[in-house]
């Protein structure tokens, strides 16, 4: 705790991805000058990862935003480095350089680690090198692939990019007039993107049908061997090539309790179970849905708890997950939305028009507007009667 009157709460945020930046912006907005914020991350720029899926098809690499001016605007100190361990009793976080950083509140926003999921498959990266996928498209153009399978491992974290890759590939094959390749999508989900509920899932099923994609649900992909993808329950499906998403593993930070896969367990306010002063948000957390909008909502809940502790006049609201996904299809993108706490039947919806504002792929209360402005996505107010700001319920 701050030792004297007038001292500010020292907040250390580890990670400058979606959760880390949203926590930083939310904290400054809610706690104002009551907190002193330091951001620890290996890079001082932010990459718009959700757009990586377009890159193999000729779109430029996702934009990278230098953080310097944002950090200056928010009066946040930047420290380049990695968090390697935490001593919660001492209130210190150890960096890769061997420094022990003292904190009053620590926010773990380190994300997860992507690891290969299906042997023999082209694993689509979380960010970065899409050369394998480009090579696959070149092979498709050459006519050497009769059957292409997109496969979702059970612990991918966020399934939507696989659907985007499938639909974008189907559209690309049509535009390139490659007629002889059939496409299938293998998924452990009981229905396509079922996390969004029935209405949205049915719309995605129709999109797959219209694109000529065969859907194999309730099916776990295992490994590609000899022109067949082994699946569970028992058997295999024909596959000349397989494209898969990586598995996501938690950061498993020494000094902090984590589950068997390295993810941190938190309460509904984002406090790490049993560890005072340590909070977590985003892909590092054991919540089953790992997505940018969800990461932002977790970060907002954490920011409120810390702000209240710093003396801000706020009653911390628990994390209440609302899922907002913008699906790239090769045609008009679809907005998908579902309130995960209220039951899918009532809240699942899909639309060609914006269901939130700004209508970006990362629906964060504070980060969304910043990114929208940075990419020139949408300026000003939402069209009347059409969309709602991310944090506003109809
Ligand atoms: C291909 C793809 C497409 C996606 N599309 C969407 C989408 O359309 N919409 C959506 O909402 N979500 C999407 N997601 C999911 C979304 O990207 C993640 O859920 C989100 O980025 C999680 O945010 P995070 O801050 O927890 O982790 P990250 O964004 O991964 O950020 C983690 C940060 O921590 C840093 N870090 C790592 N280790 C350490 C350490 N030890 N110490 C300090 N810093 C560390 C990293 O360098 C990085 O800055 C997509 C994911 C992928 C892979």
Coordinates of C-alpha atoms and ligand atoms in Angstrom, one line a residue, residues 14-20 40-43 49-50 53 81-83 109-111 114 124-126 158 160-161 281-284 290-293 295 326 361-362, ligand 1:
X14 CA 2.5 -6.9 -17.3
X15 CA 1.6 -7.2 -21.0
X16 CA 0.8 -4.6 -23.6
X17 CA -1.8 -6.6 -25.6
X18 CA -5.6 -6.1 -25.5
X19 CA -6.0 -6.8 -21.8
X20 CA -3.0 -4.7 -20.7
X40 CA 6.0 -4.0 -18.5
X41 CA 6.1 -5.6 -21.9
X42 CA 8.6 -6.9 -24.4
X43 CA 7.5 -4.6 -27.2
X49 CA -3.9 -9.4 -34.5
X50 CA -7.5 -10.2 -35.6
X53 CA -6.4 -13.9 -41.3
X81 CA 11.0 -6.6 -20.5
X82 CA 9.4 -9.8 -19.4
X83 CA 7.7 -10.7 -16.1
X109 CA -2.1 -9.4 -18.8
X110 CA 0.6 -11.6 -20.5
X111 CA -1.8 -13.5 -22.7
X114 CA 0.3 -20.6 -29.0
X124 CA -2.1 -20.7 -38.6
X125 CA -0.1 -18.4 -36.3
X126 CA -1.5 -16.0 -33.8
X158 CA -10.9 -18.5 -29.8
X160 CA -13.7 -17.5 -35.0
X161 CA -10.4 -17.1 -37.0
X281 CA -7.3 -10.4 -17.4
X282 CA -7.3 -11.7 -20.9
X283 CA -6.0 -14.9 -22.4
X284 CA -3.9 -15.6 -19.3
X290 CA -10.4 -16.3 -24.8
X291 CA -11.2 -13.3 -27.0
X292 CA -10.3 -9.6 -27.2
X293 CA -13.7 -8.3 -26.2
X295 CA -10.2 -9.7 -22.3
X326 CA -17.0 -9.6 -36.3
X361 CA -13.0 -6.5 -34.3
X362 CA -11.7 -5.7 -30.8
Ligands
LIG1 C1 -5.7 -15.3 -35.5 C2 -6.5 -14.7 -34.4 C3 -7.6 -13.9 -34.7 C4 -8.3 -13.3 -33.6 N1 -9.4 -12.6 -33.9 C5 -10.1 -12.0 -32.9 C6 -11.1 -11.1 -33.2 O1 -11.6 -10.9 -34.3 N2 -11.7 -10.5 -32.1 C7 -11.3 -10.6 -30.9 O2 -11.9 -10.0 -30.0 N3 -10.3 -11.5 -30.5 C8 -9.7 -12.1 -31.5 N4 -8.6 -13.0 -31.2 C9 -8.3 -13.2 -29.8 C10 -7.5 -12.0 -29.2 O3 -6.4 -11.7 -30.1 C11 -7.0 -12.4 -27.9 O4 -8.1 -12.9 -27.1 C12 -6.5 -11.2 -27.2 O5 -5.4 -10.6 -27.9 C13 -6.1 -11.5 -25.7 O6 -5.5 -10.3 -25.2 P1 -4.4 -10.4 -24.1 O7 -4.0 -9.1 -23.8 O8 -4.8 -11.3 -23.0 O9 -3.2 -11.2 -24.8 P2 -2.3 -10.7 -26.0 O10 -3.1 -9.8 -26.9 O11 -1.7 -11.9 -26.5 O12 -1.2 -9.8 -25.3 C14 -0.3 -10.3 -24.4 C15 0.8 -9.2 -24.2 O13 1.7 -9.7 -23.1 C16 3.0 -9.6 -23.5 N5 3.7 -10.6 -22.8 C17 3.8 -12.0 -23.0 N6 4.5 -12.5 -22.0 C18 4.9 -11.6 -21.1 C19 5.7 -11.5 -20.0 N7 6.2 -12.6 -19.4 N8 5.8 -10.3 -19.3 C20 5.3 -9.2 -19.9 N9 4.6 -9.2 -21.0 C21 4.4 -10.3 -21.6 C22 2.9 -9.9 -25.0 O14 4.1 -9.4 -25.7 C23 1.7 -9.0 -25.4 O15 2.1 -7.6 -25.3 C24 -7.9 -13.6 -32.3 C25 -6.8 -14.4 -32.0 C26 -6.1 -14.9 -33.0 C27 -4.9 -15.8 -32.7

